[in-house]
Amino acid sequence: MSASAPGSATVDALLRVEDLRVSFPGKGWRAPRVEVLKGVSLDVRPGETLGLVGESGSGKTTIGRAILGLVPVRSGAITFAGERIDRVPARRRRELSRDIQVIFQDPYTSLNPSLTVGDTLSEPLLAQGYGAREARERVGGLLDRVELPADAAHRLPREFSGGQRQRVAIARALAIGPRLIVCDEPVSALDLTTQKTVLDLLVEIQERTGVAYLFVSHDLSVVRFMSHRVAVIHRGEIVETGEAAEVTAEPRHPYTRGLLLSAPVADVAAQRARREAFEREYGAAAT
Amino acid sequence: MSESAPAGAPAPPPAPPPAALGPARRTGAVRLLLRHPLGLASGAVLAAVVLAVLLAPVLSPAEPGVSSLRDAFGGPAAGHPLGFDSAGRDIVARLLHGGRNTLGGAVIALVVALALGVPSGLLAGYYGGWFDSAASWAVNLVMALPAMVVLLASRAILGPTVWVLMVVLGFLVAPAFFRLVRGIVASVRNELYVDAAKVSGLRDRRIVARHVLIVVRAPIIIQVALVSGIAIGLQAGLEFLGIGSGDTPTWGAMLNEAFKNIQRAPLLMLWPGLALGLTSGALVLLAAALRDVLEDRGAAPAARRRRTGPTTITAPRSAGACAGLLSVRDLAVSYALPGGGEREVVHGVDLDVRAGEIVGLVGESGSGKTQTAFSILGILPEGGRVCRGSVTVEGEEIVGMPERRHRELRGNVVAYVPQEPMSNLDPAFTIGSQLVEPMRCKLRISKAEATRRALELLRLVEIADPRRTFASYPHEISGGMAQRVLIAGAMSCDPRLLIADEPTTALDVRVQAEVLGLLRRLQRERDLGVLLVTHNLGVVADLCDRVAVMKQGRIVETGTAEQVLHAPQDPYTRKLLGAVLDHVPARRPWQPSNAEVS
C-alpha cells in the first residue's frame, strides 16, 4: 500500500476533500451563481464506508459528482491517494476511472437501454485496454460476483427488475477493481426486500475486496447499516461527522436530531414515542 | 493493487460474442418494416424505381438525347412503349435517365445535408458552450433564408448545373438535421448512463459512437426519407420553372417541356408527373412507416377503452350494508394484452375502511396496491378494468356505476392524494386557480366564495402564508408545500373517504413527518376514513389503525397495526419486516487492518 501512496503525509486517507466549493450559474441574465457546496471537508480511508446523509437539495449528490469529475470544482481540493484530482486533464481523469467508480441511484436510466448487459459491462474493460476476448471472459465473472445468471450478458436491461439492474450497475463499477466507489443513493429506488439484499451484497464485496465507499443516502437507517462513519450535510455544509453508531443514535447537531426523529420506525410504540419527541422539539402539527 | 480486480471468481464459460445480438436486433427492425403494410408497399415502389433508374443504360430502348424530328409527338411504337416527346426523343429513355439525374441530385443534397448537419449537431449537442451558440445562430440564419431565392441567386452566380444547385439545396436543408441531432444529443448527454460511461473512462469519441449515435440513428433515417422527398420536389420545381441545366434530362425538365405543349399532347405531362408523384409519395409513406417501426417499437397497440367494466358482480349485496364507509369484496382487476386476451393483476381483494379509520395497504412494487386504489377511484389506466367483485362506498356500488355518477362521487365523497405532488399540479396555472375552479364547478359557488374557502383550506393544511401560496405557480413552491396543496384540494369538497397513494414517498423525511401529522389531524378532526397505500412500514406504524399486506395481487394478511408489525403471521410479512433496517446495529468501527487486504 505504501508504494501506491507516495508522500503519505495524509496519514491513511484514501480520499480527502478539503473546503470544496461548487456553484452553478444562476438562472437568468447576470443572476448570481448558486452555491451548492459551501466548503465541504471529508475523508474516506481505504476499505471504509463513509455515509453521507442529507435531504434533497443538500448537495450530497454534488459532492459525489465533483469527486467523479462530472461537475467543475470552484475552489478547494480533492486528493485521492495523495494526488490532487480536482483539476486534472481529461487523459488523467480517464486513467482515474481505474480507481474511482460510481453506482447511480436510478438503475433504470443508468444503463443504456439499447446495449446488452454484456456490452455495458465490457465497456470499462475495453476502455482500460483489455482485449475483447479477455473482457468477455471477465464479464462472466462479474455477473457471478453480483449473483446474476451468466446468460444475463446477452439480454437487454429492460428484461431485468430494478434490483437486478442495480446489480448490473454494481458489476460495472467493480469491473476494473476500483479502490473507491461513490454510491449515490444506490437503493432508494428499490423495494424494501431488494434493498436489503443489495446492501448485503455491497457489504460483502467490501469485506472481500477492501474497496472504500462514499455512500450517499437520505435514509439514516440505510446509512447506519452500511457505514463505519457518517457525515451529515445540510444546505451545502457538513454539520456533523462521527462514528456511525453515535451519529445515527445520539446525534449532537439539532439538524441530525430532526432527521432521526422524523424518520418513522416500523414499531407502533417506538414510533409513537419518536413522533411525540419530534412534535415536542419541532412544534410541527400542533394538535 | 490492480490485482485486486474482481474477476477472482472461478473462470466462467466463455460467452458468445455479445456483438452477435446487434445485427439480430437490426434485422428485427427490417422485418417489422416488411410486416408493416405501408412500409412494404412504399419500400417496394422505391426499390423498383431505384433499380430501374440504376439499370437505365441496360433497360432504356434508346439514348435519351437522340431525337428524330420525324417521330415528334409520336405515339407508342414497337420498341418505344410510351412513344416520343416534342423533340422526337424516346420517353422511356428520358424517364430512366432523367430519374438518374433527379435521384442523383437528391442524393447529393442529402449527402451534403448529412455531412454538415449531423456532425455539427452532435458537437453542439454534446459539448454545448460557444460552438453550440455559434452553430445555432448560424442555423437560424440559414433557416430564415428563403430557399427559392437563394437557389435562384446561386444559379445566377454559379451557373446552371443541377449538381451545384443540389449542393446548395443540401446546405439549405442541413439545419433540419442539425436541429434534430442537437436536440436529441443534448437530452441524451444528461442521461445517467452517459455519466456512467464517462466514469468508466471512455473517450468522448467512444461515448458518442456507442451511446449517442444509437439514439439519433432512427430519427435520422426517418428524416432522410422526408428530406429526400423534399429535395426531389424542390429540384423538380426548379427544373419545371426552367431553372436547371438545359439539356440534361430530368423529370422536372421533362415536365417543363411537356407543359409547353400541354395543348397539343397533354399525355406528355403524365409520365414524369407519375414518376415524381410515385417517388415522393413512397418516400413520405416510407418515412411514416419507419417512424412506426423504429420509434414505437415495443409499444402496445392502444387498447380501446372499455367504459363499463364488470362481466359479473359476484359479491353478495348484503355484505355492503354493515361494512361501513368503504367495502371491497373479491375485487379483481385485469388488463387487456396487446395481442388480445387479458391478464389479471389483482385477484380477489377484500378490504374495509370505516369512518374515522386509517387503513394501510402495504406491498412492494407490482403487488397491485395502486391498482386496487385506482379501481376504487374508478381511474384505472387504459386497458384496465374491474373484472370481478364489488366496491361499495357508503353502501353504494361503484363497479358498473355510470361515469357521470362516479364523477359526482369523486371529490364529494371520495378524494385522492397522489404520490407525485409536482406532476399533479398544472404548471400553467396558479395554485389558487387550481383550487378555486374545481370548487366552483363541484359546489356551484361564486368565485369570491370559492377564493375564501381556498384560503381557509390552505390555512387548514398548515401553510404559513396562504395568500402568497394562493398566488404562486407550482414551480415556486417546494414538494412538501405542493403535497399540502393537493391535500387541501382533496379536502375542498369535504369528502368522507380519502385515498392516499404513497403520499409521502417523494418527500424528505422531515416534510414527511409533517405531512403525516397533518393527515392524522385531518382524519381526527373530520372523522375521515383513509386508505393509505404505502411501501413504508414506518409510515404504517406512525399512522395506521389497521393494515392489509398485499403480495402479487392478493392480500396475504390483515390486522391491526400492532398485530401485523409485532406478531406477523404470513411468511411474506415476516420477510418484509426482516428487511426493515430500523433496529440493525451500526457497523463496527473501521479497522485499518481490513484496508487493501489484497
Coordinates of C-alpha atoms in Angstrom, one line a residue, chain A:
Chain A
M1 CA 0.0 0.0 0.0
S2 CA 2.8 2.3 0.9
A3 CA 4.1 2.0 -2.7
S4 CA 0.8 3.2 -4.1
A5 CA 0.6 6.3 -1.8
P6 CA 3.7 8.3 -2.3
G7 CA 4.4 11.1 0.1
S8 CA 1.7 9.9 2.5
A9 CA 1.6 13.0 4.7
T10 CA -2.2 12.3 4.7
V11 CA -1.9 9.5 7.3
D12 CA -4.2 7.0 5.9
A13 CA -7.0 8.7 4.0
L14 CA -7.7 7.3 0.5
L15 CA -9.8 10.3 -0.4
R16 CA -9.6 13.7 1.1
V17 CA -11.9 16.5 0.3
E18 CA -11.0 19.9 1.7
D19 CA -13.1 23.1 1.7
L20 CA -14.8 22.0 -1.5
R21 CA -17.0 24.7 -3.2
V22 CA -19.2 24.1 -6.2
S23 CA -21.5 26.5 -7.7
F24 CA -23.7 26.6 -10.7
P25 CA -24.7 29.6 -12.9
G26 CA -27.9 31.2 -11.7
K27 CA -30.9 31.2 -14.0
G28 CA -31.5 34.4 -15.9
W29 CA -29.3 37.2 -17.1
R30 CA -26.5 38.1 -14.7
A31 CA -28.1 36.1 -12.0
P32 CA -25.7 35.3 -9.1
R33 CA -24.2 31.9 -9.1
V34 CA -26.0 29.4 -6.9
E35 CA -23.6 27.9 -4.4
V36 CA -24.3 24.2 -3.9
L37 CA -21.4 23.2 -1.7
K38 CA -20.1 25.8 0.7
G39 CA -16.7 24.5 1.8
V40 CA -17.2 20.8 2.4
S41 CA -14.4 18.7 4.0
L42 CA -14.4 15.0 4.5
D43 CA -12.2 12.0 4.1
V44 CA -12.5 8.3 3.4
R45 CA -10.0 5.7 4.4
P46 CA -9.2 2.6 2.4
G47 CA -11.8 -0.1 2.9
E48 CA -14.0 2.3 4.8
T49 CA -17.6 3.4 4.2
L50 CA -18.3 7.0 4.8
G51 CA -22.1 7.6 4.9
L52 CA -23.2 11.0 3.6
V53 CA -26.7 11.8 4.8
G54 CA -28.8 14.8 3.7
E55 CA -32.1 15.8 2.3
S56 CA -32.9 16.6 -1.3
G57 CA -31.1 19.8 -2.4
S58 CA -28.5 19.5 0.4
G59 CA -25.7 19.0 -2.1
K60 CA -24.9 15.4 -1.2
T61 CA -25.1 14.2 -4.8
T62 CA -22.9 17.1 -6.0
I63 CA -20.1 16.0 -3.7
G64 CA -20.0 12.6 -5.4
R65 CA -20.2 14.2 -8.9
A66 CA -17.3 16.6 -8.1
I67 CA -15.2 13.6 -6.9
L68 CA -16.0 11.8 -10.2
G69 CA -15.1 14.9 -12.2
L70 CA -18.7 15.3 -13.5
V71 CA -19.1 18.9 -12.2
P72 CA -16.5 21.6 -12.2
V73 CA -14.9 22.5 -8.8
R74 CA -15.0 26.2 -8.0
S75 CA -12.4 26.0 -5.2
G76 CA -11.0 23.6 -2.7
A77 CA -9.0 20.4 -3.1
I78 CA -9.9 16.8 -3.7
T79 CA -7.0 14.5 -3.1
F80 CA -7.0 10.8 -4.0
A81 CA -4.2 8.6 -2.8
G82 CA -2.0 11.7 -2.3
E83 CA -2.8 13.1 -5.7
R84 CA -4.8 16.3 -6.4
I85 CA -7.6 15.2 -8.7
D86 CA -9.9 18.2 -8.7
R87 CA -8.4 19.8 -11.8
V88 CA -6.8 17.0 -13.8
P89 CA -6.6 16.8 -17.6
A90 CA -9.0 14.6 -19.4
R91 CA -6.4 11.9 -20.0
R92 CA -5.6 11.5 -16.3
R93 CA -9.3 11.6 -15.5
R94 CA -9.8 8.6 -17.7
E95 CA -7.0 6.8 -16.0
L96 CA -8.5 7.6 -12.6
S97 CA -11.6 5.6 -13.6
R98 CA -9.4 2.5 -12.7
D99 CA -9.6 3.7 -9.1
I100 CA -12.8 5.6 -8.7
Q101 CA -16.1 4.3 -9.8
V102 CA -19.8 5.0 -9.3
I103 CA -23.2 3.4 -8.7
F104 CA -26.0 5.8 -9.5
Q105 CA -29.4 6.0 -7.9
D106 CA -31.6 5.1 -10.7
P107 CA -31.0 1.7 -12.2
Y108 CA -33.4 2.5 -15.0
T109 CA -31.6 5.4 -16.5
S110 CA -28.0 4.5 -15.6
L111 CA -28.0 1.6 -18.0
N112 CA -28.1 2.3 -21.8
P113 CA -31.4 0.6 -22.8
S114 CA -30.1 -0.4 -26.2
L115 CA -26.9 -2.1 -25.1
T116 CA -26.9 -5.7 -23.7
V117 CA -25.7 -6.2 -20.2
G118 CA -22.6 -7.8 -21.6
D119 CA -21.8 -4.8 -23.7
T120 CA -22.4 -2.4 -20.7
L121 CA -20.1 -4.5 -18.5
S122 CA -17.3 -4.9 -21.0
E123 CA -17.3 -1.2 -21.8
P124 CA -15.0 -0.1 -18.9
L125 CA -12.7 -3.1 -19.5
L126 CA -12.3 -2.2 -23.2
A127 CA -11.7 1.4 -22.2
Q128 CA -8.9 0.3 -20.0
G129 CA -7.2 -1.6 -22.8
Y130 CA -8.4 -5.1 -22.2
G131 CA -8.8 -7.2 -25.3
A132 CA -12.3 -8.1 -26.5
R133 CA -11.8 -11.7 -25.6
E134 CA -10.5 -11.1 -22.1
A135 CA -13.2 -8.5 -21.4
R136 CA -15.8 -11.1 -22.4
E137 CA -14.4 -13.6 -20.0
R138 CA -14.3 -11.2 -17.1
V139 CA -17.9 -10.2 -17.7
G140 CA -18.9 -13.8 -16.8
G141 CA -17.0 -13.5 -13.5
L142 CA -18.6 -10.1 -12.8
L143 CA -22.1 -11.4 -13.3
D144 CA -21.3 -14.3 -11.0
R145 CA -20.0 -11.9 -8.3
V146 CA -23.2 -9.9 -8.2
E147 CA -25.2 -13.1 -8.3
L148 CA -26.7 -12.7 -11.7
P149 CA -27.1 -15.7 -14.1
A150 CA -24.3 -16.0 -16.8
D151 CA -26.8 -15.7 -19.6
A152 CA -27.7 -12.2 -18.4
A153 CA -24.9 -10.9 -20.6
H154 CA -27.0 -11.4 -23.8
R155 CA -30.1 -9.7 -22.5
L156 CA -31.2 -6.0 -22.6
P157 CA -31.7 -4.0 -19.4
R158 CA -35.4 -3.9 -19.9
E159 CA -35.7 -7.6 -19.2
F160 CA -34.5 -7.1 -15.6
S161 CA -36.1 -5.8 -12.4
G162 CA -34.9 -2.8 -10.6
G163 CA -32.8 -4.8 -8.2
Q164 CA -31.2 -6.9 -10.9
R165 CA -30.4 -3.7 -12.9
Q166 CA -28.8 -2.3 -9.8
R167 CA -26.7 -5.5 -9.6
V168 CA -25.6 -4.8 -13.2
A169 CA -24.6 -1.3 -12.2
I170 CA -22.6 -2.7 -9.3
A171 CA -20.9 -5.1 -11.6
R172 CA -20.0 -2.3 -13.9
A173 CA -18.5 -0.3 -11.0
L174 CA -16.5 -3.4 -9.9
A175 CA -15.2 -4.3 -13.4
I176 CA -11.8 -2.7 -13.1
G177 CA -11.3 -3.3 -9.4
P178 CA -11.6 0.3 -8.1
R179 CA -10.4 1.4 -4.7
L180 CA -13.3 3.8 -4.2
I181 CA -16.9 3.6 -5.3
V182 CA -19.2 6.6 -5.0
C183 CA -22.6 5.1 -4.2
D184 CA -25.3 7.7 -5.0
E185 CA -28.5 6.5 -3.3
P186 CA -28.0 3.1 -4.7
V187 CA -31.0 1.5 -3.0
S188 CA -33.5 4.3 -2.8
A189 CA -35.3 3.3 -6.0
L190 CA -35.6 -0.3 -4.8
D191 CA -38.2 -2.3 -2.8
L192 CA -37.6 -3.0 0.8
T193 CA -36.6 -6.6 0.4
T194 CA -34.5 -5.9 -2.7
Q195 CA -32.8 -3.0 -0.9
K196 CA -31.7 -5.3 1.9
T197 CA -30.2 -7.9 -0.5
V198 CA -28.3 -5.2 -2.5
L199 CA -26.9 -3.7 0.7
D200 CA -25.8 -7.1 1.9
L201 CA -24.1 -7.6 -1.4
L202 CA -22.3 -4.3 -1.1
V203 CA -21.0 -5.1 2.4
E204 CA -19.9 -8.5 1.3
I205 CA -18.0 -7.0 -1.7
Q206 CA -16.3 -4.5 0.6
E207 CA -15.2 -7.1 3.0
R208 CA -13.8 -9.3 0.2
T209 CA -12.0 -6.6 -1.9
G210 CA -11.3 -3.8 0.6
V211 CA -13.0 -1.2 -1.6
A212 CA -13.9 2.1 0.1
Y213 CA -17.4 3.5 -0.3
L214 CA -18.7 7.1 -0.2
F215 CA -22.3 6.1 0.5
V216 CA -24.7 8.9 -0.3
S217 CA -28.3 8.5 1.0
H218 CA -31.2 10.3 2.5
D219 CA -32.1 7.3 4.7
L220 CA -30.4 7.2 8.1
S221 CA -31.1 3.6 8.8
V222 CA -29.6 2.6 5.4
V223 CA -26.6 4.7 6.2
R224 CA -26.2 3.2 9.6
F225 CA -26.3 -0.3 8.2
M226 CA -23.6 0.5 5.6
S227 CA -21.3 3.0 7.1
H228 CA -18.4 3.0 9.5
R229 CA -18.6 6.8 9.8
V230 CA -21.3 9.2 8.9
A231 CA -21.2 12.8 7.7
V232 CA -24.5 14.8 7.7
I233 CA -24.8 17.5 5.1
H234 CA -27.3 20.4 5.3
R235 CA -27.6 23.2 2.7
G236 CA -24.1 22.6 1.3
E237 CA -22.3 22.3 4.6
I238 CA -21.3 19.3 6.7
V239 CA -23.0 19.8 10.1
E240 CA -21.8 16.7 11.9
T241 CA -19.3 13.8 11.4
G242 CA -18.7 10.9 13.6
E243 CA -18.8 7.1 14.1
A244 CA -22.0 5.7 12.6
A245 CA -23.3 4.3 15.9
E246 CA -23.1 7.7 17.5
V247 CA -24.3 9.9 14.8
T248 CA -27.3 7.7 13.9
A249 CA -28.3 7.0 17.5
E250 CA -27.4 10.1 19.6
P251 CA -26.7 12.9 17.2
R252 CA -25.3 16.1 18.6
H253 CA -26.4 18.6 16.0
P254 CA -30.1 19.6 16.1
Y255 CA -30.5 19.1 12.4
T256 CA -29.4 15.5 12.6
R257 CA -31.7 15.0 15.6
G258 CA -34.6 16.3 13.5
L259 CA -33.7 13.9 10.7
L260 CA -33.6 11.0 13.2
L261 CA -36.8 11.9 15.0
S262 CA -38.7 12.4 11.7
A263 CA -37.8 9.0 10.2
P264 CA -40.7 6.6 11.1
V265 CA -39.8 3.2 12.6
A266 CA -41.9 0.1 12.0
D267 CA -42.8 -0.3 15.6
V268 CA -46.0 1.2 16.8
A269 CA -44.9 2.1 20.4
A270 CA -41.5 3.3 19.4
Q271 CA -42.9 5.3 16.6
R272 CA -45.4 7.0 18.9
A273 CA -42.6 8.0 21.2
R274 CA -40.5 9.2 18.3
R275 CA -43.3 11.2 16.9
E276 CA -44.1 12.8 20.2
A277 CA -40.5 13.7 20.6
F278 CA -40.4 15.2 17.2
E279 CA -43.5 17.3 17.8
R280 CA -42.3 18.4 21.1
E281 CA -39.0 19.5 19.7
Y282 CA -40.1 21.0 16.4
G283 CA -43.6 22.0 17.2
A284 CA -44.9 20.5 13.9
A285 CA -48.5 19.5 13.5
A286 CA -49.8 21.3 16.6
T287 CA -52.8 19.4 17.8

